Amino acid sequence: MNNFDLAVPVLSRGKHRNPRKGACFMEFASYLAGEPWSDHPACTHQLLAGVARDVNDCTTDAGRSRLAPLIPSVIGLVPDDPHVVPRVTAVCIQHALPVVSQERQYILAVALLVGERHLAAMDGRPFDSLEPASKEALDSVPAATKWARAFTARPHRGTPDFARRTAPRAVSCAVEGISQACVSNPDERLFDLLTAAIAECEAWMPAPVADIKPAPVADIKPAPVADIGTVRKESVDAR
């Protein structure tokens, strides 16, 4: 093995067969986690990994290196709470909705309303209730929100799987929308979106089990031992 084999991969867009060709965000995560080289490693929640891949690919070459310090924070981040998917989806849409194109606003507003209804059902809230951050995002695009409310109120044939279809498509739409938006700082906005998605996943990780420390040796007292004479006397009396 030479020094080239030990070189740290440089973040770049797309898939790579090995570190010599570079690495995307999640490929580098698999490398650091000691997993087989992949952009779909088991060390990160599936939806969060999708957000990271999208942000990696939509960030400019000049801005992508800023993402590297975030990579260790996604390793081992695999919460299994059912809130994670709709909450991460909501966070991504909340960042994107005010700045993306009108066409994307309609798509994202629908996804946000559907996700909020999933959360309301899990939390025992009224069907159409909204979390404050989602309400603020929807209020910023009244036309799209009005259309989305009407659309989601109509009966539809079949119900798409939110976790497997709606959520991944929505976060991709949000990330791509920010990268193409008429804003001066798309890279910074994408960085903030990914940071917020990571923080949301962290919030749903189970609390670590407290370490049980053994008692100091000096504090351990031997169990009382019966006097052997007493034991023999009791044995004779019993006979």
Tab-separated table of C-alpha atoms in Angstrom, residues 7-181:
chain	number	residue	atom	x	y	z
A	7	ALA	CA	-5.178	9.583	0.798
A	8	VAL	CA	-8.394	11.097	2.131
A	9	PRO	CA	-11.090	11.077	-0.593
A	10	VAL	CA	-12.116	14.463	-1.979
A	11	LEU	CA	-15.857	15.150	-1.925
A	12	SER	CA	-17.296	15.264	-5.415
A	13	ARG	CA	-20.606	14.792	-7.195
A	14	GLY	CA	-22.107	11.392	-8.025
A	15	LYS	CA	-21.076	7.783	-7.384
A	16	HIS	CA	-17.488	6.550	-7.296
A	17	ARG	CA	-16.184	2.999	-7.555
A	18	ASN	CA	-13.423	3.511	-5.001
A	19	PRO	CA	-11.705	6.281	-3.007
A	20	ARG	CA	-9.160	6.844	-5.757
A	21	LYS	CA	-11.948	8.285	-7.895
A	22	GLY	CA	-13.119	10.602	-5.125
A	23	ALA	CA	-16.125	10.235	-2.843
A	24	CYS	CA	-19.550	11.654	-2.256
A	25	PHE	CA	-20.717	12.513	1.254
A	26	MET	CA	-22.223	9.114	2.048
A	27	GLU	CA	-19.432	7.118	0.393
A	28	PHE	CA	-17.012	8.906	2.685
A	29	ALA	CA	-19.312	8.052	5.623
A	30	SER	CA	-19.167	4.356	4.710
A	31	TYR	CA	-15.373	4.635	4.494
A	32	LEU	CA	-15.098	6.216	7.951
A	33	ALA	CA	-17.584	3.747	9.451
A	34	GLY	CA	-15.541	0.792	8.246
A	35	GLU	CA	-18.364	-0.461	6.027
A	36	PRO	CA	-18.093	-1.659	2.427
A	37	TRP	CA	-17.695	1.264	0.009
A	38	SER	CA	-21.240	2.474	-0.745
A	39	ASP	CA	-23.376	5.596	-0.948
A	40	HIS	CA	-26.155	3.655	0.841
A	41	PRO	CA	-24.354	2.493	4.010
A	42	ALA	CA	-26.183	0.922	6.924
A	43	CYS	CA	-24.632	3.384	9.382
A	44	THR	CA	-27.086	6.193	8.532
A	45	HIS	CA	-30.885	6.478	8.444
A	46	GLN	CA	-32.051	5.877	4.882
A	47	LEU	CA	-33.862	9.190	4.430
A	48	LEU	CA	-31.078	11.242	6.010
A	49	ALA	CA	-28.585	9.508	3.730
A	50	GLY	CA	-30.748	10.550	0.776
A	51	VAL	CA	-30.738	14.153	1.981
A	52	ALA	CA	-26.946	14.039	2.302
A	53	ARG	CA	-26.502	12.586	-1.198
A	54	ASP	CA	-28.779	15.226	-2.698
A	55	VAL	CA	-27.063	18.088	-0.867
A	56	ASN	CA	-23.657	16.744	-1.911
A	57	ASP	CA	-24.661	16.587	-5.571
A	58	CYS	CA	-26.468	19.941	-5.648
A	59	THR	CA	-23.776	21.931	-3.848
A	60	THR	CA	-21.236	23.646	-6.091
A	61	ASP	CA	-17.681	22.345	-6.344
A	62	ALA	CA	-16.494	25.456	-4.530
A	63	GLY	CA	-18.865	24.954	-1.611
A	64	ARG	CA	-18.804	21.175	-1.231
A	65	SER	CA	-15.704	20.982	0.962
A	66	ARG	CA	-17.656	22.755	3.706
A	67	LEU	CA	-19.837	19.648	4.031
A	68	ALA	CA	-16.945	17.376	5.029
A	69	PRO	CA	-16.965	18.202	8.773
A	70	LEU	CA	-20.597	17.029	8.936
A	71	ILE	CA	-19.776	13.501	7.758
A	72	PRO	CA	-18.845	11.980	11.155
A	73	SER	CA	-22.125	13.212	12.629
A	74	VAL	CA	-24.221	10.928	10.381
A	75	ILE	CA	-22.331	7.759	11.310
A	76	GLY	CA	-24.408	5.643	13.669
A	77	LEU	CA	-27.407	7.920	13.209
A	78	VAL	CA	-30.142	5.325	12.667
A	79	PRO	CA	-33.195	6.280	14.757
A	80	ASP	CA	-36.167	3.960	14.261
A	81	ASP	CA	-38.917	6.175	15.658
A	82	PRO	CA	-41.815	6.550	13.159
A	83	HIS	CA	-41.679	10.339	13.610
A	84	VAL	CA	-38.278	10.532	11.908
A	85	VAL	CA	-39.382	10.325	8.273
A	86	PRO	CA	-42.173	12.944	8.385
A	87	ARG	CA	-40.115	15.206	10.661
A	88	VAL	CA	-36.987	15.149	8.466
A	89	THR	CA	-39.176	15.654	5.403
A	90	ALA	CA	-40.851	18.632	7.061
A	91	VAL	CA	-37.502	20.191	7.995
A	92	CYS	CA	-36.270	19.978	4.394
A	93	ILE	CA	-39.487	21.445	2.996
A	94	GLN	CA	-39.540	24.241	5.575
A	95	HIS	CA	-36.099	25.364	4.388
A	96	ALA	CA	-37.045	25.188	0.721
A	97	LEU	CA	-40.653	26.317	0.418
A	98	PRO	CA	-40.151	30.111	0.636
A	99	VAL	CA	-37.467	30.245	-2.096
A	100	VAL	CA	-38.136	27.508	-4.658
A	101	SER	CA	-39.972	27.980	-7.950
A	102	GLN	CA	-43.768	28.118	-7.981
A	103	GLU	CA	-44.060	24.676	-9.565
A	104	ARG	CA	-42.007	23.151	-6.761
A	105	GLN	CA	-43.965	25.086	-4.138
A	106	TYR	CA	-47.138	23.256	-5.160
A	107	ILE	CA	-45.434	19.858	-4.900
A	108	LEU	CA	-43.759	20.604	-1.589
A	109	ALA	CA	-46.869	22.124	-0.019
A	110	VAL	CA	-48.784	18.905	-0.720
A	111	ALA	CA	-45.990	16.768	0.742
A	112	LEU	CA	-45.768	18.964	3.837
A	113	LEU	CA	-49.518	18.787	4.489
A	114	VAL	CA	-49.527	15.009	4.066
A	115	GLY	CA	-46.537	14.617	6.368
A	116	GLU	CA	-48.089	16.873	8.987
A	117	ARG	CA	-51.221	14.717	8.936
A	118	HIS	CA	-49.076	11.651	9.604
A	119	LEU	CA	-47.524	13.447	12.565
A	120	ALA	CA	-50.922	14.615	13.818
A	121	ALA	CA	-52.222	11.039	13.746
A	122	MET	CA	-49.201	9.761	15.686
A	123	ASP	CA	-49.376	12.555	18.256
A	124	GLY	CA	-53.145	12.533	18.717
A	125	ARG	CA	-53.540	16.069	17.359
A	126	PRO	CA	-56.422	17.346	15.190
A	127	PHE	CA	-56.158	16.131	11.589
A	128	ASP	CA	-55.368	19.526	10.045
A	129	SER	CA	-53.212	20.893	12.856
A	130	LEU	CA	-49.726	22.084	11.933
A	131	GLU	CA	-46.486	22.430	13.811
A	132	PRO	CA	-45.445	26.118	14.040
A	133	ALA	CA	-42.488	25.869	11.638
A	134	SER	CA	-44.622	24.154	9.000
A	135	LYS	CA	-47.399	26.715	9.386
A	136	GLU	CA	-44.896	29.533	8.926
A	137	ALA	CA	-43.505	27.929	5.767
A	138	LEU	CA	-46.970	27.359	4.302
A	139	ASP	CA	-48.068	30.894	5.181
A	140	SER	CA	-45.144	32.202	3.115
A	141	VAL	CA	-46.649	30.668	-0.057
A	142	PRO	CA	-50.428	31.242	0.251
A	143	ALA	CA	-51.313	30.383	-3.348
A	144	ALA	CA	-49.499	27.049	-3.252
A	145	THR	CA	-50.931	26.270	0.179
A	146	LYS	CA	-54.497	26.993	-0.952
A	147	TRP	CA	-54.066	24.708	-3.957
A	148	ALA	CA	-52.425	21.986	-1.844
A	149	ARG	CA	-55.244	22.034	0.705
A	150	ALA	CA	-57.824	21.640	-2.060
A	151	PHE	CA	-55.809	18.881	-3.720
A	152	THR	CA	-55.321	16.852	-0.540
A	153	ALA	CA	-59.010	17.232	0.368
A	154	ARG	CA	-60.091	15.407	-2.809
A	155	PRO	CA	-60.397	11.602	-2.778
A	156	HIS	CA	-57.523	9.843	-4.539
A	157	ARG	CA	-57.226	6.291	-5.766
A	158	GLY	CA	-54.737	4.519	-3.531
A	159	THR	CA	-52.475	6.033	-0.911
A	160	PRO	CA	-48.776	6.402	-1.779
A	161	ASP	CA	-46.340	5.031	0.782
A	162	PHE	CA	-45.144	8.216	2.479
A	163	ALA	CA	-41.890	6.803	3.843
A	164	ARG	CA	-40.815	4.927	0.711
A	165	ARG	CA	-42.072	7.222	-2.041
A	166	THR	CA	-43.380	10.620	-0.982
A	167	ALA	CA	-40.666	11.542	1.524
A	168	PRO	CA	-37.603	10.722	-0.643
A	169	ARG	CA	-39.104	12.544	-3.619
A	170	ALA	CA	-40.039	15.544	-1.503
A	171	VAL	CA	-36.580	15.980	0.016
A	172	SER	CA	-34.977	15.674	-3.424
A	173	CYS	CA	-37.391	18.276	-4.778
A	174	ALA	CA	-36.560	20.577	-1.858
A	175	VAL	CA	-32.792	20.265	-2.246
A	176	GLU	CA	-32.827	20.630	-6.031
A	177	GLY	CA	-35.216	23.562	-5.714
A	178	ILE	CA	-32.863	25.445	-3.403
A	179	SER	CA	-29.887	24.793	-5.692
A	180	GLN	CA	-31.821	26.295	-8.630
A	181	ALA	CA	-33.540	29.110	-6.729
